[in-house]
Coordinates of C-alpha atoms in Angstrom, one line a residue:
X151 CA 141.8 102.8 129.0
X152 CA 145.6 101.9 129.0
X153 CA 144.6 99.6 125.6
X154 CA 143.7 102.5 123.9
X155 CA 146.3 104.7 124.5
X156 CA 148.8 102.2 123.9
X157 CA 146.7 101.5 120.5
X158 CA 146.9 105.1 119.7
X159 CA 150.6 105.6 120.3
X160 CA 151.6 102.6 118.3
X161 CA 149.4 104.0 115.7
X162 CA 151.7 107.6 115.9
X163 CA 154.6 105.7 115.6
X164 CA 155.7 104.7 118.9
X165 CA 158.0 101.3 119.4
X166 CA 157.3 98.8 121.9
X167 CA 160.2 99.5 124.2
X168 CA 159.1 103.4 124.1
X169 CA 156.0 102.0 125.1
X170 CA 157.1 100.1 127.9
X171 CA 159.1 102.8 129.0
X172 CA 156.2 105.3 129.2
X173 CA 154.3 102.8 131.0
X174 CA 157.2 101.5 133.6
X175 CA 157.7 105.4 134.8
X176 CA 154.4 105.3 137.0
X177 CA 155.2 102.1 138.8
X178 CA 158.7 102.7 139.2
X179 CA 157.1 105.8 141.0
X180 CA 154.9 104.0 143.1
X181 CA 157.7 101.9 143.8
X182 CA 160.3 104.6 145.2
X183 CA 157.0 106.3 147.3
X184 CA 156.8 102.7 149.1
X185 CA 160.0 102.8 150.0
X186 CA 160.4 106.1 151.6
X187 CA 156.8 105.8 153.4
X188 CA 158.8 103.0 155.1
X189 CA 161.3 105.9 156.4
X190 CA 158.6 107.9 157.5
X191 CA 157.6 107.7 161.3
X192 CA 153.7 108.1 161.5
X193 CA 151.9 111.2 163.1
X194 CA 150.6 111.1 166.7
X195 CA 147.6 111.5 165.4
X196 CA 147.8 108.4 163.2
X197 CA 148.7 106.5 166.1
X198 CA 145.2 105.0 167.2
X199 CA 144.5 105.8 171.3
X200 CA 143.8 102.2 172.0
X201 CA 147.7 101.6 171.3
X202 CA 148.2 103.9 174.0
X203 CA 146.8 102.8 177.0
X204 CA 147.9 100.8 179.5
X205 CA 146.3 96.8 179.6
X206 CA 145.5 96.1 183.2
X207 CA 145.6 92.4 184.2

């Protein structure tokens, strides 16, 4: 899909480095939401039970 809206917007006029801009935007994103879900302490209820018990020996 990302071919033909890149062929449609260089057909409206758009230059390469306005494409690459309008394309970097959603992985710069992604990026900056990796980083701050490694800030965020996980749920309780993410946490799975087996994690929680106690191993007997």
């Amino acid at each position: 899909m990302t071919p033909l809206v890149a062929g449609a917007l260089v057909d409206a006029g758009w230059s390469g480095v306005g494409l690459f801009e309008l394309f970097a935007i959603p992985l710069v994103l992604a990026a900056l939401g990796l980083v701050a879900l490694r800030f965020v302490k996980p749920s309780a209820a993410a946490v799975p039970a087996a994690a929680e018990a106690p191993t007997s020996a």
